[in-house]
């Protein structure tokens, strides 16, 4: 696959293309294929509300799904959102969510492997709800989180007052009107708000899983949960080693609604020079360059 694509398009390639039936490998379409790519650094954190480095954002883009996403033409389109309305004054965004988006982690995969019944895995999975998005924004504005993104969402009701220390982060203008409806209330209109909801900072956070990580959230394979097209199977990094990699598998629960091509992703963690050599040797399928030529 001799092509060079930009980092922004990489996530779209992996996470949004239609998946063909069965597990047969088709190198032409990518169905059932193991997609490989080289990261030139170890991700600093897979916490969407914190991550800023390119390696982390590339992995997060394939682990999580937000209410909206950018399509391959740069337009904002629904993702976990099913529909939405914007009030005439531009200060209220009501987002209705799909009900077929689920949380999945390595722990879930282990439990599934030991399960002897033939029940549908979705019956054991936790659905992503409006409360997960509310909690994500509360974390975003919590000073203990130290998120670098909260200023971008300052237009949210009480956003500035929370940042000034006048109010608690739980008073941010994001509420769940029911299980699958999120309401964003702004103090002032923001023409970029819908685009902001398509960024990694606006990805959901499962409170139960977060607290269960005991401060390790996003830092190792057992402390990462996914609601996207793939889940994290392995994250190995030794600064003195040569076999550093992140291995991800397709999330069968979410790929029903958000179909994907590859069945597996492998991210080799090596320096830029090695990344180019891997691509030349056809060990990886993609090489990120400064432009799309």
Coordinates of C-alpha atoms in Angstrom, one line a residue:
X1 CA 0.0 0.0 0.0
X2 CA 2.3 2.7 -1.2
X3 CA 0.6 5.9 -0.1
X4 CA 1.2 8.8 2.3
X5 CA -1.6 10.3 4.2
X6 CA -1.9 13.0 6.8
X7 CA -2.4 12.3 10.5
X8 CA -5.9 13.8 10.5
X9 CA -7.0 11.4 7.8
X10 CA -5.4 8.4 9.5
X11 CA -8.2 8.2 12.1
X12 CA -10.9 8.5 9.5
X13 CA -9.3 5.7 7.4
X14 CA -9.2 3.4 10.4
X15 CA -12.4 4.2 12.1
X16 CA -15.1 5.1 9.6
X17 CA -14.8 3.1 6.5
X18 CA -17.4 0.3 5.8
X19 CA -16.4 -3.2 6.9
X20 CA -17.1 -6.2 4.6
X21 CA -18.6 -9.3 6.0
X22 CA -16.6 -12.2 7.5
X23 CA -13.0 -12.3 8.6
X24 CA -11.4 -13.0 5.2
X25 CA -8.4 -10.7 4.5
X26 CA -8.7 -8.5 1.5
X27 CA -5.7 -6.3 1.0
X28 CA -7.4 -4.3 -1.6
X29 CA -10.3 -3.2 0.6
X30 CA -8.7 -3.8 4.0
X31 CA -11.4 -6.1 5.2
X32 CA -10.1 -8.4 8.0
X33 CA -6.7 -6.8 7.6
X34 CA -4.1 -6.0 10.2
X35 CA -3.2 -2.3 9.7
X36 CA 0.3 -1.3 10.9
X37 CA 1.7 2.1 11.5
X38 CA 4.7 3.6 13.3
X39 CA 4.4 6.2 16.0
X40 CA 7.6 8.2 16.5
X41 CA 7.0 8.5 20.3
X42 CA 5.2 6.7 23.1
X43 CA 1.8 8.2 23.8
X44 CA 2.0 10.4 26.9
X45 CA -1.6 9.7 27.9
X46 CA -4.7 8.1 26.4
X47 CA -6.9 10.4 28.5
X48 CA -8.9 12.4 26.0
X49 CA -9.3 15.4 28.4
X50 CA -5.6 15.6 28.8
X51 CA -3.7 14.4 25.8
X52 CA -2.0 16.9 23.5
X53 CA 0.8 15.0 21.7
X54 CA 0.3 13.6 18.2
X55 CA 1.0 10.0 19.2
X56 CA -1.7 10.0 21.9
X57 CA -4.2 11.8 19.7
X58 CA -3.7 9.3 16.9
X59 CA -4.5 6.4 19.2
X60 CA -7.3 8.2 21.0
X61 CA -9.0 8.9 17.7
X62 CA -9.4 5.2 17.2
X63 CA -10.3 4.3 20.8
X64 CA -13.1 6.9 21.3
X65 CA -16.1 8.2 19.6
X66 CA -17.5 11.7 20.4
X67 CA -21.0 13.1 19.8
X68 CA -19.6 14.5 16.5
X69 CA -16.6 13.9 14.2
X70 CA -15.0 15.6 11.2
X71 CA -15.6 13.7 8.0
X72 CA -12.9 13.4 5.2
X73 CA -14.1 16.7 3.7
X74 CA -13.6 18.6 7.0
X75 CA -17.3 18.9 7.8
X76 CA -18.8 18.2 11.2
X77 CA -21.1 15.2 11.2
X78 CA -22.9 13.2 13.9
X79 CA -21.0 10.3 15.5
X80 CA -22.5 9.1 18.7
X81 CA -25.1 11.8 18.1
X82 CA -28.2 10.7 16.2
X83 CA -29.7 14.2 15.8
X84 CA -29.4 17.6 17.4
X85 CA -31.1 21.0 17.6
X86 CA -29.6 24.5 18.1
X87 CA -31.7 27.2 19.7
X88 CA -32.4 30.4 17.6
X89 CA -30.2 32.4 20.0
X90 CA -27.3 29.9 19.5
X91 CA -26.9 29.3 23.2
X92 CA -28.5 25.9 23.6
X93 CA -27.4 22.7 21.8
X94 CA -29.7 19.6 22.4
X95 CA -28.0 16.4 21.3
X96 CA -29.9 13.1 21.0
X97 CA -27.6 10.1 21.2
X98 CA -27.6 6.7 19.5
X99 CA -28.5 3.9 21.9
X100 CA -26.1 1.3 20.3
X101 CA -22.7 2.7 21.5
X102 CA -21.0 0.7 24.2
X103 CA -18.0 0.8 26.5
X104 CA -15.5 -1.9 26.1
X105 CA -12.1 -2.6 27.7
X106 CA -9.4 -5.2 28.0
X107 CA -11.1 -6.3 31.2
X108 CA -14.3 -6.9 29.3
X109 CA -12.4 -8.9 26.7
X110 CA -11.0 -11.1 29.4
X111 CA -14.4 -11.7 30.9
X112 CA -15.8 -12.5 27.5
X113 CA -13.1 -15.1 26.9
X114 CA -14.1 -16.9 30.1
X115 CA -17.8 -16.7 29.5
X116 CA -19.4 -20.1 28.7
X117 CA -22.8 -19.0 27.7
X118 CA -23.7 -17.9 24.1
X119 CA -25.4 -14.7 25.1
X120 CA -25.0 -11.6 23.0
X121 CA -22.0 -9.6 24.3
X122 CA -24.0 -6.4 24.2
X123 CA -26.2 -7.8 27.0
X124 CA -23.2 -7.6 29.3
X125 CA -21.8 -4.3 28.0
X126 CA -22.4 -0.8 29.5
X127 CA -24.0 1.6 27.1
X128 CA -22.6 5.1 26.6
X129 CA -25.1 7.5 28.1
X130 CA -25.5 11.3 28.4
X131 CA -24.1 11.1 31.9
X132 CA -20.7 10.0 30.5
X133 CA -20.5 13.2 28.4
X134 CA -21.7 15.3 31.4
X135 CA -18.9 13.8 33.5
X136 CA -16.3 14.3 30.8
X137 CA -17.0 18.1 30.8
X138 CA -17.0 18.2 34.6
X139 CA -13.6 16.6 34.5
X140 CA -12.5 19.0 31.7
X141 CA -13.3 22.0 34.0
X142 CA -12.1 20.4 37.2
X143 CA -8.9 22.2 38.2
X144 CA -7.5 19.0 39.6
X145 CA -7.6 17.5 36.1
X146 CA -5.4 20.3 34.7
X147 CA -6.9 20.0 31.2
X148 CA -5.3 22.3 28.6
X149 CA -8.6 22.4 26.7
X150 CA -11.0 24.1 29.1
X151 CA -10.4 27.6 27.8
X152 CA -11.6 26.5 24.4
X153 CA -15.0 25.7 26.0
X154 CA -15.2 28.9 28.0
X155 CA -18.5 29.9 26.3
X156 CA -20.3 27.1 28.2
X157 CA -22.5 28.4 30.9
X158 CA -20.5 29.1 34.1
X159 CA -17.3 28.2 32.2
X160 CA -15.4 31.4 33.0
X161 CA -16.6 31.5 36.6
X162 CA -15.5 28.0 37.2
X163 CA -12.0 28.8 35.8
X164 CA -11.9 31.9 38.0
X165 CA -12.6 29.7 41.0
X166 CA -16.0 31.2 41.8
X167 CA -18.0 28.0 41.1
X168 CA -17.6 24.2 41.3
X169 CA -16.9 22.3 38.1
X170 CA -20.2 20.4 38.5
X171 CA -22.0 23.6 37.6
X172 CA -20.7 23.7 34.0
X173 CA -23.5 24.1 31.5
X174 CA -23.7 20.5 30.4
X175 CA -26.7 18.4 31.5
X176 CA -28.4 15.1 30.8
X177 CA -32.1 15.7 30.2
X178 CA -32.6 12.0 29.9
X179 CA -30.5 8.9 29.5
X180 CA -29.6 9.6 25.9
X181 CA -30.0 13.4 25.6
X182 CA -27.2 15.9 26.3
X183 CA -28.0 19.6 26.7
X184 CA -25.2 22.2 26.3
X185 CA -26.0 25.7 27.6
X186 CA -23.8 28.6 26.6
X187 CA -23.4 32.0 28.2
X188 CA -22.8 33.4 24.7
X189 CA -23.0 32.0 21.1
X190 CA -19.9 30.3 19.8
X191 CA -19.8 29.7 16.1
X192 CA -17.1 27.1 16.6
X193 CA -18.9 25.1 19.3
X194 CA -20.1 22.3 17.1
X195 CA -16.6 21.8 15.8
X196 CA -15.3 21.8 19.4
X197 CA -17.6 18.9 20.1
X198 CA -15.8 16.9 17.4
X199 CA -12.4 17.2 19.2
X200 CA -10.9 14.6 21.5
X201 CA -11.4 16.8 24.5
X202 CA -15.2 16.3 24.2
X203 CA -15.0 12.5 24.2
X204 CA -17.0 10.8 26.9
X205 CA -15.7 9.5 30.2
X206 CA -17.2 6.6 32.2
X207 CA -17.2 7.6 35.9
X208 CA -17.2 4.1 37.3
X209 CA -14.2 3.0 35.2
X210 CA -12.4 6.3 35.8
X211 CA -12.6 5.9 39.6
X212 CA -11.6 2.3 39.4
X213 CA -8.3 3.2 37.7
X214 CA -7.2 4.9 41.0
X215 CA -5.2 7.6 39.3
X216 CA -3.9 5.5 36.4
X217 CA -6.6 6.4 33.9
X218 CA -5.2 6.5 30.3
X219 CA -1.7 5.4 31.4
X220 CA -1.7 1.6 30.7
X221 CA -3.7 -1.1 28.9
X222 CA -5.8 -1.9 32.0
X223 CA -6.7 1.7 32.6
X224 CA -8.1 2.5 29.1
X225 CA -11.8 2.0 28.1
X226 CA -13.1 2.5 24.6
X227 CA -16.4 3.5 23.0
X228 CA -14.9 3.7 19.6
X229 CA -14.1 1.3 16.7
X230 CA -11.2 -0.4 18.5
X231 CA -10.2 -1.3 22.0
X232 CA -6.7 -1.5 23.5
X233 CA -5.4 -5.0 23.8
X234 CA -1.7 -4.3 24.6
X235 CA 0.5 -1.3 25.3
X236 CA 4.1 -2.2 25.8
X237 CA 6.8 0.4 26.0
X238 CA 10.4 0.0 27.3
X239 CA 12.6 3.1 26.6
X240 CA 15.5 0.7 26.2
X241 CA 13.7 -1.9 24.2
X242 CA 13.1 -2.4 20.5
X243 CA 9.8 -4.2 20.4
X244 CA 7.6 -1.4 21.7
X245 CA 4.1 -1.4 20.3
X246 CA 0.4 -0.8 20.9
X247 CA -2.0 -3.5 19.7
X248 CA -5.7 -2.8 19.2
X249 CA -8.6 -5.0 18.1
X250 CA -11.8 -4.1 16.5
X251 CA -14.6 -3.5 19.0
X252 CA -17.3 -5.9 17.7
X253 CA -20.0 -4.2 19.7
X254 CA -19.5 -0.7 18.2
X255 CA -18.5 -1.9 14.7
X256 CA -22.1 -3.0 14.2
X257 CA -23.1 0.7 14.0
X258 CA -19.7 2.2 13.1
X259 CA -18.3 -0.2 10.6
X260 CA -14.6 -0.4 10.1
X261 CA -12.2 -2.1 7.7
X262 CA -9.2 -3.4 9.7
X263 CA -9.8 -6.2 12.3
X264 CA -6.6 -5.2 14.1
X265 CA -4.3 -2.2 14.5
X266 CA -0.6 -2.4 15.4
X267 CA 1.2 0.8 16.3
X268 CA 5.0 0.4 16.4
X269 CA 6.7 2.9 18.7
X270 CA 10.0 3.8 17.1
X271 CA 11.9 6.9 16.0
X272 CA 11.1 8.8 12.8
X273 CA 14.0 7.3 10.9
X274 CA 12.8 3.8 11.7
X275 CA 9.3 4.7 10.7
X276 CA 10.4 5.6 7.2
X277 CA 12.4 2.4 7.0
X278 CA 9.5 0.3 8.1
X279 CA 7.3 1.9 5.4
X280 CA 10.0 1.3 2.7
X281 CA 10.3 -2.3 3.8
X282 CA 6.4 -2.7 3.6
X283 CA 6.2 -3.5 7.3
X284 CA 3.7 -0.7 7.8
X285 CA 0.9 0.6 5.7
X286 CA 1.2 4.3 6.2
X287 CA 3.8 7.0 6.6
X288 CA 2.9 10.4 7.9
X289 CA 4.6 13.3 6.1
X290 CA 4.3 17.1 6.3
X291 CA 1.9 17.2 3.3
X292 CA -0.6 14.9 1.6
X293 CA 1.4 14.5 -1.6

